[in-house]
GROMACS .gro file of C-alpha atoms in nm:
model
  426
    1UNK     CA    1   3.081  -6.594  14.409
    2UNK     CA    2   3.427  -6.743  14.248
    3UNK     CA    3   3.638  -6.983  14.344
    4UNK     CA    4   3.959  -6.904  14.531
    5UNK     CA    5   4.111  -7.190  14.332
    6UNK     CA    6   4.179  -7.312  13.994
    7UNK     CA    7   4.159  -7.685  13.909
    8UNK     CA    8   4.426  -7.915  13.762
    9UNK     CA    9   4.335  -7.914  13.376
   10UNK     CA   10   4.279  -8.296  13.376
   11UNK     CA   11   3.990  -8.230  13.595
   12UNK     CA   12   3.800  -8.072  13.334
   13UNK     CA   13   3.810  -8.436  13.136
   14UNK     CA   14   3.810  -8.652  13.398
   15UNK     CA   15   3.549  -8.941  13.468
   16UNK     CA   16   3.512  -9.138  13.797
   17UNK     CA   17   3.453  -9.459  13.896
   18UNK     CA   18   3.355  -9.573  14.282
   19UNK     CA   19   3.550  -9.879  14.421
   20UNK     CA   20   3.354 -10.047  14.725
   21UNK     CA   21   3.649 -10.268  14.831
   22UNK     CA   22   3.457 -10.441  14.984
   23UNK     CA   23   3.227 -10.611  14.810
   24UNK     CA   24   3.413 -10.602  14.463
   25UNK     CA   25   3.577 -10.949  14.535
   26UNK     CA   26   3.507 -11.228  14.753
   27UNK     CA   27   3.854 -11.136  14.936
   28UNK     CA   28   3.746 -10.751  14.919
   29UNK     CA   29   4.102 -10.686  14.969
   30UNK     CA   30   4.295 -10.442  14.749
   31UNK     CA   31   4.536 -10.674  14.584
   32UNK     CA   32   4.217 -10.841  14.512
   33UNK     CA   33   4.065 -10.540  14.329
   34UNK     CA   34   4.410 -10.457  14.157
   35UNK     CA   35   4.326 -10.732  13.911
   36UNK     CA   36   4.069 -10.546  13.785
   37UNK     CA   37   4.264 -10.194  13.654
   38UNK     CA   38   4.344 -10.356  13.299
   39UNK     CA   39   3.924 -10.392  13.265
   40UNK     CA   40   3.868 -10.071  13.367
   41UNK     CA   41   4.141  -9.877  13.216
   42UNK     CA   42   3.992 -10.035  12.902
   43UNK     CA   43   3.646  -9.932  12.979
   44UNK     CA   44   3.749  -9.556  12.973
   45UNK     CA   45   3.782  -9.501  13.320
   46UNK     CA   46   4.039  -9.212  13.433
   47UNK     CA   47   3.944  -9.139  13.813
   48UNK     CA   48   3.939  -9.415  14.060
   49UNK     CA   49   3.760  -9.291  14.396
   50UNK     CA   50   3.817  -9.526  14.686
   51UNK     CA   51   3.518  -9.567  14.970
   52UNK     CA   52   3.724  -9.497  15.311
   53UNK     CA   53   4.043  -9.704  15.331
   54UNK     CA   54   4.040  -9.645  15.715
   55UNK     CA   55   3.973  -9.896  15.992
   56UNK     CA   56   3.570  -9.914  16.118
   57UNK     CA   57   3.530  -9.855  16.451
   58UNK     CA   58   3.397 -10.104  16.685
   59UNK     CA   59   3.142  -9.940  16.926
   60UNK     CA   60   2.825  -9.902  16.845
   61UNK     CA   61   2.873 -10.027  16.452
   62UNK     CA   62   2.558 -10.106  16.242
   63UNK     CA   63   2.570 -10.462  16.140
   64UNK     CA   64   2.852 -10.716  16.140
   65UNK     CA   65   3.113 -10.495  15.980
   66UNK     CA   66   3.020 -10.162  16.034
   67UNK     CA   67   2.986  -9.876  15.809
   68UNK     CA   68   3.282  -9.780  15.612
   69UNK     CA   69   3.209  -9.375  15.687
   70UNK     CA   70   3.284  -9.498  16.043
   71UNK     CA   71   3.627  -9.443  16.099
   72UNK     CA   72   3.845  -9.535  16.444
   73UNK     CA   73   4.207  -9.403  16.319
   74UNK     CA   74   4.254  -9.144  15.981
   75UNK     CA   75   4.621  -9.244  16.003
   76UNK     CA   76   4.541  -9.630  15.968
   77UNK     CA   77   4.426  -9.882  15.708
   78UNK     CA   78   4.132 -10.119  15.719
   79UNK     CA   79   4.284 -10.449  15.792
   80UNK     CA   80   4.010 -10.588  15.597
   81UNK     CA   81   4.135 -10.461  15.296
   82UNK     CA   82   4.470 -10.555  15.374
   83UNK     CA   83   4.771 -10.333  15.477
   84UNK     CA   84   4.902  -9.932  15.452
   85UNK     CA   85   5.182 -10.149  15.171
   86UNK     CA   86   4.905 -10.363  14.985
   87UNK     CA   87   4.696  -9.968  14.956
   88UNK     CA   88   5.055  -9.786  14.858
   89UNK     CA   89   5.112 -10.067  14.608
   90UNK     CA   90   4.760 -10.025  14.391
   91UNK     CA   91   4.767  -9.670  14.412
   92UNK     CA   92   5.114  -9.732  14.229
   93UNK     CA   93   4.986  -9.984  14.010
   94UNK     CA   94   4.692  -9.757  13.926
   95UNK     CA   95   4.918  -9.419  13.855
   96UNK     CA   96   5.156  -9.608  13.653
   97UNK     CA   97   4.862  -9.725  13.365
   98UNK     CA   98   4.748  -9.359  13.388
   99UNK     CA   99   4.459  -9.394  13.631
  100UNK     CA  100   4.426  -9.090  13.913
  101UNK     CA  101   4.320  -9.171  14.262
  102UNK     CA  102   4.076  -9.016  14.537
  103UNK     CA  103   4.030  -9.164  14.875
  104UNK     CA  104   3.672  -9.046  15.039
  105UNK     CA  105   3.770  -8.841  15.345
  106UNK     CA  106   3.516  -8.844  15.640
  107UNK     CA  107   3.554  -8.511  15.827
  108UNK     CA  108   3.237  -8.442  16.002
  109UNK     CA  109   3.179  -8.725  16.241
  110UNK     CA  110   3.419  -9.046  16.359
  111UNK     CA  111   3.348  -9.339  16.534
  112UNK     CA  112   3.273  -9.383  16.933
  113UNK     CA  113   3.602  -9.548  16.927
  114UNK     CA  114   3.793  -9.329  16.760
  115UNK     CA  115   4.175  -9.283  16.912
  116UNK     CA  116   4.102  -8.932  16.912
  117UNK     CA  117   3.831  -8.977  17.176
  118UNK     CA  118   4.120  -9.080  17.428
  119UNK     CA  119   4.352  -8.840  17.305
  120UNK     CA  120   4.174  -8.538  17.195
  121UNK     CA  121   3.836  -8.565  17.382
  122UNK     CA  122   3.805  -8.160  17.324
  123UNK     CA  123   3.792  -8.189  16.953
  124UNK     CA  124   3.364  -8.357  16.946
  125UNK     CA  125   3.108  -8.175  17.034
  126UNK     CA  126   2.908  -8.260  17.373
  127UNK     CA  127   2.555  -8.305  17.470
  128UNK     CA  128   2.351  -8.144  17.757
  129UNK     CA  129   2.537  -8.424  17.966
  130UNK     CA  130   2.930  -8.328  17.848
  131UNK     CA  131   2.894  -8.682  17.672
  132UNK     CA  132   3.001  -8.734  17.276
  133UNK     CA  133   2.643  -8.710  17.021
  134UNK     CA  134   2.599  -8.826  16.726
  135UNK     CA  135   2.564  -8.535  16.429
  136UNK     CA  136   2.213  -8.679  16.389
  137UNK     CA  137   1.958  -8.935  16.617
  138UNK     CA  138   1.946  -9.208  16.316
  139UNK     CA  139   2.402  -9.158  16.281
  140UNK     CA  140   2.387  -9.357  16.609
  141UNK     CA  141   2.774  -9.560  16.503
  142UNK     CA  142   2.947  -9.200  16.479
  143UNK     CA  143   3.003  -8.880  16.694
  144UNK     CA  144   2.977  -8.546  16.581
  145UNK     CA  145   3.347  -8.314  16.519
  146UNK     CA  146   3.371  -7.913  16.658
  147UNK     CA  147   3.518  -7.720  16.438
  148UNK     CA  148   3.548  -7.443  16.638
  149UNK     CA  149   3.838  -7.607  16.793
  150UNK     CA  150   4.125  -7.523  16.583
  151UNK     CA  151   4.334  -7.805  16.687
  152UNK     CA  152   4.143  -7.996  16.531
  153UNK     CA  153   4.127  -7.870  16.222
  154UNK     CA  154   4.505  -7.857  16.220
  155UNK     CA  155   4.531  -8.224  16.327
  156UNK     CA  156   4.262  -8.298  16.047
  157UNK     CA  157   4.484  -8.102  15.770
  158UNK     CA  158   4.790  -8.283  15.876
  159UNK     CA  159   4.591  -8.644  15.868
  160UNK     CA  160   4.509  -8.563  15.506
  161UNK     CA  161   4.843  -8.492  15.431
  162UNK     CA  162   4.978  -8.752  15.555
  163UNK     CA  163   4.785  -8.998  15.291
  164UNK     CA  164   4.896  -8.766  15.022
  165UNK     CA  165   5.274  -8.764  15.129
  166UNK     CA  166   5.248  -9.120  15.185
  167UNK     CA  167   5.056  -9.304  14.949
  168UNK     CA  168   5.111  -9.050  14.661
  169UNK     CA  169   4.677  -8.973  14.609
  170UNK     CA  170   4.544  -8.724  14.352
  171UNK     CA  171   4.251  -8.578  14.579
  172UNK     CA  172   3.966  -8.653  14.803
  173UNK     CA  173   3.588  -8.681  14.783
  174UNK     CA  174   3.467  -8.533  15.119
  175UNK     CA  175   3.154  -8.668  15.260
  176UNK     CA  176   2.920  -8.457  15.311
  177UNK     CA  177   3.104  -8.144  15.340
  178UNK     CA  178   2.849  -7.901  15.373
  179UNK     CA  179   2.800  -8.033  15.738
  180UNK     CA  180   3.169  -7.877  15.786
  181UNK     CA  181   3.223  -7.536  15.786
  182UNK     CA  182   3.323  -7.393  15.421
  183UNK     CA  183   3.640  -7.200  15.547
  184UNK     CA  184   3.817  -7.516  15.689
  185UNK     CA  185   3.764  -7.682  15.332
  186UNK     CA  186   3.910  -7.333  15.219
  187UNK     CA  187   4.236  -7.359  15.442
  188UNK     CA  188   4.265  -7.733  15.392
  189UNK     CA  189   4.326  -7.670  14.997
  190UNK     CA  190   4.559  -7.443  15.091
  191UNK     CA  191   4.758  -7.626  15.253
  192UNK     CA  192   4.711  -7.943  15.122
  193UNK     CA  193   4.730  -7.802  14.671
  194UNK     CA  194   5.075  -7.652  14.808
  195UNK     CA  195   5.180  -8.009  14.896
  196UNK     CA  196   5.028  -8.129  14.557
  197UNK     CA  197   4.773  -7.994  14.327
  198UNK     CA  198   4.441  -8.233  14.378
  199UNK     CA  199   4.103  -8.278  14.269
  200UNK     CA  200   3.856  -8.196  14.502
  201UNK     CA  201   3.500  -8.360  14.502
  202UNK     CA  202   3.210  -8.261  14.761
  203UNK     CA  203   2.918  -8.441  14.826
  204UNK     CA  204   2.706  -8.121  14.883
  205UNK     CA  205   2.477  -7.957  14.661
  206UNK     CA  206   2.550  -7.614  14.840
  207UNK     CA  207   2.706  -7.351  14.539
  208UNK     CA  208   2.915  -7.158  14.743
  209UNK     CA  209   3.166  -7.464  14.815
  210UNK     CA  210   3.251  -7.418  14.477
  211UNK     CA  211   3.506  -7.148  14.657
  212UNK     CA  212   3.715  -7.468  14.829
  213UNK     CA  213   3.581  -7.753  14.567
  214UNK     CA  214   3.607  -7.837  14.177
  215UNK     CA  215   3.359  -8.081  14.171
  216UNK     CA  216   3.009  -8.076  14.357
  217UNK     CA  217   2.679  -8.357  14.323
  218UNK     CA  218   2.350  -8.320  14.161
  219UNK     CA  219   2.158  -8.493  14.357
  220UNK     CA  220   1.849  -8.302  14.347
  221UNK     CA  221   1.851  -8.393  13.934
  222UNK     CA  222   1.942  -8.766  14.040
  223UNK     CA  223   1.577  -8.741  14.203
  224UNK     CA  224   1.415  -8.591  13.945
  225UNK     CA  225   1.486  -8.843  13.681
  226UNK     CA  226   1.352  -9.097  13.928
  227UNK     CA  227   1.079  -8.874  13.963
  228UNK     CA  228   1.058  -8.875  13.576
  229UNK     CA  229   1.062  -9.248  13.533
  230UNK     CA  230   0.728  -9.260  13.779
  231UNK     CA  231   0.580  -9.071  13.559
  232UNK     CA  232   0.525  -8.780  13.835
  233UNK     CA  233   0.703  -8.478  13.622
  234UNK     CA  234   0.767  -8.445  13.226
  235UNK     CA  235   1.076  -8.349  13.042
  236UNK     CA  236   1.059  -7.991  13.157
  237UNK     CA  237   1.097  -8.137  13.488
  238UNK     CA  238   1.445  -8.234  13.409
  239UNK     CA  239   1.511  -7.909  13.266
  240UNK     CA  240   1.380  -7.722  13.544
  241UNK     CA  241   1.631  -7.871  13.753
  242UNK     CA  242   1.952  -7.806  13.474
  243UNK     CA  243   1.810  -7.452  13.465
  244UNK     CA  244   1.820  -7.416  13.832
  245UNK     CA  245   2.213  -7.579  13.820
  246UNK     CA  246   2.244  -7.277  13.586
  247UNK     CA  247   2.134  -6.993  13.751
  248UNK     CA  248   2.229  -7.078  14.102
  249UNK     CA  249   2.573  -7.259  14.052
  250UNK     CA  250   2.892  -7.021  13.883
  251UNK     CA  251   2.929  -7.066  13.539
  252UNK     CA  252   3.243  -7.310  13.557
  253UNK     CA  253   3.154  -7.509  13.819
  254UNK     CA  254   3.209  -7.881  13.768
  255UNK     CA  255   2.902  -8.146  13.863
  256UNK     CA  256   2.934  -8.466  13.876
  257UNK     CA  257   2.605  -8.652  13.734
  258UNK     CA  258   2.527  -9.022  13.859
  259UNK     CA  259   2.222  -9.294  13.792
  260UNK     CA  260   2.348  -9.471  14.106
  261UNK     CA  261   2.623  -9.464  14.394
  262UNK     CA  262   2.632  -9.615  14.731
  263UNK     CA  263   2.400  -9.481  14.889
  264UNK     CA  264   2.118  -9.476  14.658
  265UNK     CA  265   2.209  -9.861  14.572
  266UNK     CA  266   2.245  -9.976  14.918
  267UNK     CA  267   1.937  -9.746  15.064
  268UNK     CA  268   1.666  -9.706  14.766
  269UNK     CA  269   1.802  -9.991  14.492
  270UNK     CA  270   1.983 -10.027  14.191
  271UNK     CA  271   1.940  -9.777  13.892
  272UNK     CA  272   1.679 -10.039  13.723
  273UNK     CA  273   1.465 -10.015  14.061
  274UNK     CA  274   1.455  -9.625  14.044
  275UNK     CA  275   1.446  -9.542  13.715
  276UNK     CA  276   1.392  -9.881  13.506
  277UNK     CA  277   1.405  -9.852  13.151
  278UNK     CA  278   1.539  -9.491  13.165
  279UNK     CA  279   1.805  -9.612  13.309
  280UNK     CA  280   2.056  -9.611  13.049
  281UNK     CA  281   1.935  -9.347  12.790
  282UNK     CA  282   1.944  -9.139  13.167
  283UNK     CA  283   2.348  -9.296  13.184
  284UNK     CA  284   2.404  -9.133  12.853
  285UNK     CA  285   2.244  -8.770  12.971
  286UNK     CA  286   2.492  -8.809  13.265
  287UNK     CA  287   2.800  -8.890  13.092
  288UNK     CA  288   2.766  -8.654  12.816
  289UNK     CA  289   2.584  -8.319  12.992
  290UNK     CA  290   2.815  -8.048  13.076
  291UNK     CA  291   2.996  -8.186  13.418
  292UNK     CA  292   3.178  -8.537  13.518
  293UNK     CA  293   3.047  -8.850  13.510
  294UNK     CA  294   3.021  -9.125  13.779
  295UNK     CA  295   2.974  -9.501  13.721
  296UNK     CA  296   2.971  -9.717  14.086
  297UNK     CA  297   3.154 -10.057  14.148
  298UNK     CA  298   2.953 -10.316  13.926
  299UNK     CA  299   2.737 -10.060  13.709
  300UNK     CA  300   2.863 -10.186  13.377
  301UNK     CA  301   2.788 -10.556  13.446
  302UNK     CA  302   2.506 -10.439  13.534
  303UNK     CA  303   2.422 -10.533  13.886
  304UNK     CA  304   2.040 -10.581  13.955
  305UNK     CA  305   2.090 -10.658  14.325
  306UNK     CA  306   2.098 -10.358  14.614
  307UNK     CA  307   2.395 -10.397  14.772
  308UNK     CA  308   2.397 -10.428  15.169
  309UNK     CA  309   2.654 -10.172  15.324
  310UNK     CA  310   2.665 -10.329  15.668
  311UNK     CA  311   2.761 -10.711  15.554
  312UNK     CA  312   2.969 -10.850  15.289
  313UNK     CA  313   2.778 -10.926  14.975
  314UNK     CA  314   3.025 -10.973  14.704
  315UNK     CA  315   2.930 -10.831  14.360
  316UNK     CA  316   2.871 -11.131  14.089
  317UNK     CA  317   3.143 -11.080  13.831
  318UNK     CA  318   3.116 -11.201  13.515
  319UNK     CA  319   3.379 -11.263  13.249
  320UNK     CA  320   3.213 -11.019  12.991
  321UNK     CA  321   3.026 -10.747  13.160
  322UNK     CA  322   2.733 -10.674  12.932
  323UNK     CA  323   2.796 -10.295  12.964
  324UNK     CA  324   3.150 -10.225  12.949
  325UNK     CA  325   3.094 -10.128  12.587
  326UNK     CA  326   2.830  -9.864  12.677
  327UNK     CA  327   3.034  -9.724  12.937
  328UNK     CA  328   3.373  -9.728  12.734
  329UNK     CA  329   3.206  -9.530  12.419
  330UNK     CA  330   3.051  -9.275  12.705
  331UNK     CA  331   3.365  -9.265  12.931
  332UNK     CA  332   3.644  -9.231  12.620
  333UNK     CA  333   3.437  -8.989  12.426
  334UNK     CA  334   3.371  -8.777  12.688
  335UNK     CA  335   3.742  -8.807  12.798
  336UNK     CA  336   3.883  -8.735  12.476
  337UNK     CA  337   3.619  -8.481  12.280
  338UNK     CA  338   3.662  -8.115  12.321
  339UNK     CA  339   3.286  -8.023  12.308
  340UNK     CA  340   3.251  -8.210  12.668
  341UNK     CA  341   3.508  -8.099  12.869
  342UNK     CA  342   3.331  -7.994  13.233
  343UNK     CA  343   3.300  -7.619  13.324
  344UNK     CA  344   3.487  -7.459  13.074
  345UNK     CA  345   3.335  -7.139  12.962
  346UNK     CA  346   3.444  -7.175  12.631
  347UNK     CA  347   3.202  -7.420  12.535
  348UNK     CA  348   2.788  -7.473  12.487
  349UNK     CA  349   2.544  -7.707  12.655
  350UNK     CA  350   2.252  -7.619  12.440
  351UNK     CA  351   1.907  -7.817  12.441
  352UNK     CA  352   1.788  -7.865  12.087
  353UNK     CA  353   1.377  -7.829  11.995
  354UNK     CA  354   1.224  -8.131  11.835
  355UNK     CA  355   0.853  -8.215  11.688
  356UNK     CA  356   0.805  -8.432  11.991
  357UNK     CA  357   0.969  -8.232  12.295
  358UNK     CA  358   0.690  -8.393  12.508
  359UNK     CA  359   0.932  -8.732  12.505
  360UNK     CA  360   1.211  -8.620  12.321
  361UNK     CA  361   1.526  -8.473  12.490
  362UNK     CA  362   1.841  -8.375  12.296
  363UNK     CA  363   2.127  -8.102  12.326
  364UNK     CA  364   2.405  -8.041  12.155
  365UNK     CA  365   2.749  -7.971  12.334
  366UNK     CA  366   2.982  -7.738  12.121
  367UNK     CA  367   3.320  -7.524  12.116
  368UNK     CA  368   3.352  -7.419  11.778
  369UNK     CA  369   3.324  -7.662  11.511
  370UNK     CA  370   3.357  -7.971  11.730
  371UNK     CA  371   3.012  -8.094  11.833
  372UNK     CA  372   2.848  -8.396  12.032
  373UNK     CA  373   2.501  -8.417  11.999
  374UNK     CA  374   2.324  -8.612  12.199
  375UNK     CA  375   1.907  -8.750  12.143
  376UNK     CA  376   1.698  -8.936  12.373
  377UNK     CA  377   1.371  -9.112  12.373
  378UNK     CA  378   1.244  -9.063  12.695
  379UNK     CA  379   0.935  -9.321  12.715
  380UNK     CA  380   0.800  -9.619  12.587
  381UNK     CA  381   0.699  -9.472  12.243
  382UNK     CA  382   0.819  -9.725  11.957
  383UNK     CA  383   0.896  -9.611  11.592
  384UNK     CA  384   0.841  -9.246  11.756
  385UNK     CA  385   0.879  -8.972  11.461
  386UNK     CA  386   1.173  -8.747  11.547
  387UNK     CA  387   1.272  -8.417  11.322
  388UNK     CA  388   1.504  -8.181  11.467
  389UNK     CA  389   1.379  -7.808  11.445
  390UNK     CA  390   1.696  -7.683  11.532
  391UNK     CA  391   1.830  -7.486  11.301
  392UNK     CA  392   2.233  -7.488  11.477
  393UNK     CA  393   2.223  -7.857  11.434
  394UNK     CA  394   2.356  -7.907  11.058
  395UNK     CA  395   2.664  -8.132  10.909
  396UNK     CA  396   2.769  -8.508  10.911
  397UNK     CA  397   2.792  -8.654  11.200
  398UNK     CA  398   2.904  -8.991  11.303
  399UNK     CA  399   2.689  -9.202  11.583
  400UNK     CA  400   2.918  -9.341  11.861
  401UNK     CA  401   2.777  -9.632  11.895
  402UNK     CA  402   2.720  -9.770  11.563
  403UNK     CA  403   2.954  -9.597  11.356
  404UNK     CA  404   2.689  -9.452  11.087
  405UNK     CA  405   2.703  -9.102  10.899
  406UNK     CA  406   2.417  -8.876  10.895
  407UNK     CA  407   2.437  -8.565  10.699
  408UNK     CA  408   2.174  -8.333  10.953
  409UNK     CA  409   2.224  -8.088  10.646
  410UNK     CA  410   1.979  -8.342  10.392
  411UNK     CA  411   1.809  -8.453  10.686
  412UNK     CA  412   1.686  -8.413  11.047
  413UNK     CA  413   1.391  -8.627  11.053
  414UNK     CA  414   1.417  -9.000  11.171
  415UNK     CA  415   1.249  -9.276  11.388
  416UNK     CA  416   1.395  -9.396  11.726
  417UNK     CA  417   1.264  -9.720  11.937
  418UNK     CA  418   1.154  -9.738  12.296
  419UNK     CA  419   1.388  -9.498  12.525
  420UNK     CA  420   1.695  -9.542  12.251
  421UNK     CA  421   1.959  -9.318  12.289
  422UNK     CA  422   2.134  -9.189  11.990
  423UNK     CA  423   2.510  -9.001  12.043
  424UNK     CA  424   2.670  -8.786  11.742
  425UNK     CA  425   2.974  -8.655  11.690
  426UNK     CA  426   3.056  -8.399  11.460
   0.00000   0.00000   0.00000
């Protein structure tokens, strides 16, 4: 299986960061949010992916504003967030200091309201009673799409277009695409790269929409390191899962890796509540493992709180989040070093053997003589006795976090603290 496309190179580097609209400010506008690019250019951050921009539809909506993956118009904005101008304007201000953009694109289900329901009743699939249904019982605020109607999938092709010929985007996350059938995602690009070469992003864990996408999730390893911190598998749980990625996904593939998102904030909790103290030595494995990183709204403060997804409930800036430092040494080296670029054949993800392997995981990314290696004390184990065994892992490196040399050649024993993460670079 390969893909019938090729992505933009800056894919390969890229990083991306999730902006809930609304519940980044108290005004949860985008003019509102636009104050924040300087911060997060500075923090390393290259991809901006915006949760739907459209209006929520009405009918039927959980809560008291309604889900954002509820859409009543693709061709609309939110009035919420403010207007189609105020969107056009940050997209602007974004592109011009370098960022790229996304917009999350909804294809599989709409909202009972949606215009298209008047206009284009033919396009949803029907129930026993010829009446719209929801794709599933508990997805009671949307209605299910037919693709086997090919007007819709041409009036869905020319919606996205129209955001990219209007507001000037660099690609699209699709919600979960898998529920749409893989040759429509395969036609869209298409059509849509001809416009304007894009990044494409899937929320599916299926490997054969690597033929329409760049970028897939890894959600199944997301569990597993939950999984991990309850003490229900062991390191080679985690690399049971990467091995899987390996042997089932094509070689350059991008993944994106994640310790939190939406969803998993909103449904199960914040990173701290699913993984605790793994949580950031687990950030580190996800920033720096062979595929592209994701950090959601509020991460590098860090937010304790689950966020509700049906009601406002502003995030609680502070002037000096306490983790925009972690994040900008993860985001700029993997940005900037060769040995991490995402799915590029021409470099090694290799998992280096320790003396304690039990609680120990390292690997080493490398393309030639440029090297990140990368050490983490999975558990609660203070002054824990590391030596690396490894004989590929020689040379001074530098740590990216403190700024200390350590010649590997002299010596590749050491002691590391309580779930400390340790980041080289050669």
């Amino acid at each position: 299986m390969t893909s019938n496309f090729v992505p933009i190179d800056w894919v390969h580097t890229t990083n991306i960061y999730e902006v809930n609209v609304r519940q980044y400010t108290e005004a949860g506008t985008f003019n509102a949010f636009a104050a924040s690019l300087p911060r997060l250019k500075d923090m390393g951050v290259h991809t901006l992916w915006f949760m739907p921009v459209q209006p929520v539809g009405k009918k039927n909506r959980k809560g008291t504003l309604g889900s954002y993956y509820s859409i009543s118009d693709y061709l609309a904005i939110n009035p919420e967030f403010g207007t189609l101008d105020d969107f056009k304007s940050v997209v602007k201000q974004a592109q011009s200091i370098g960022f790229k953009v996304i917009i999350d694109w909804v294809a599989n289900h709409t909202s009972w309201d949606h215009v298209w329901t008047v206009e284009h009743p033919d396009f949803y699939s029907k129930d026993e009673n010829g009446q719209f249904r929801p794709p599933y019982p508990d997805w009671a605020d949307v209605i299910h799409l037919n693709y086997e109607n090919k007007g819709l999938r041409n009036k869905m092709i020319d919606a996205m277009k129209y955001w990219i010929n209007e507001t000037g985007i660099d690609g699209f996350r699709c919600d979960m695409a898998h529920l749409v059938p893989l040759d429509f995602w395969i036609e869209a690009r298409k059509e849509l790269d001809a416009v304007k070469p894009l990044l494409w992003l899937a929320e599916t864990e299926e490997s054969s929409y690597h033929q329409a996408f760049d970028i897939t999730y890894t959600w199944e390893f997301l569990h597993q390191m939950e999984i991990y911190w309850r003490n229900e598998t062991g390191i080679s749980g985690l690399d049971s899962v990467l091995y899987k990625y390996d042997s089932v996904f094509p070689a350059d593939a991008m993944r994106m890796y994640f310790t939190s998102n939406h969803d998993e904030n909103s449904h199960s909790g914040t990173e701290y509540d699913r993984m605790g103290d793994a949580a950031k030595p687990f950030a580190v494995l996800c920033a720096l493992w062979n595929g592209v990183p994701l950090v959601y709204s509020g991460q590098e403060l860090p937010v304790k709180k689950k966020i509700q997804f049906f009601e406002k409930d502003v995030i609680e800036w502070t002037s000096d989040p306490g983790l925009h430092e972690f994040y900008k040494i993860l985001l700029t080296l993997h940005f900037i070093h060769p040995a991490l670029r995402a799915g590029d054949s021409t470099i090694s993800t290799l998992r280096i053997s320790t003396t304690n392997d039990d609680h120990v995981f390292a690997f080493l990314r490398k393309k030639e003589e440029k090297e990140v290696l990368v050490v983490l004390n999975l558990s609660e184990r203070k002054d824990l006795h590391v030596e690396i065994t490894d004989v590929m892992v020689t040379g001074v490196f530098k740590n990216a976090f403190s700024g200390t040399m350590i010649d590997f050649t002299a010596t590749k024993s050491y002691c590391m603290g309580p779930w400390e993460y340790l980041v080289y670079v050669k």
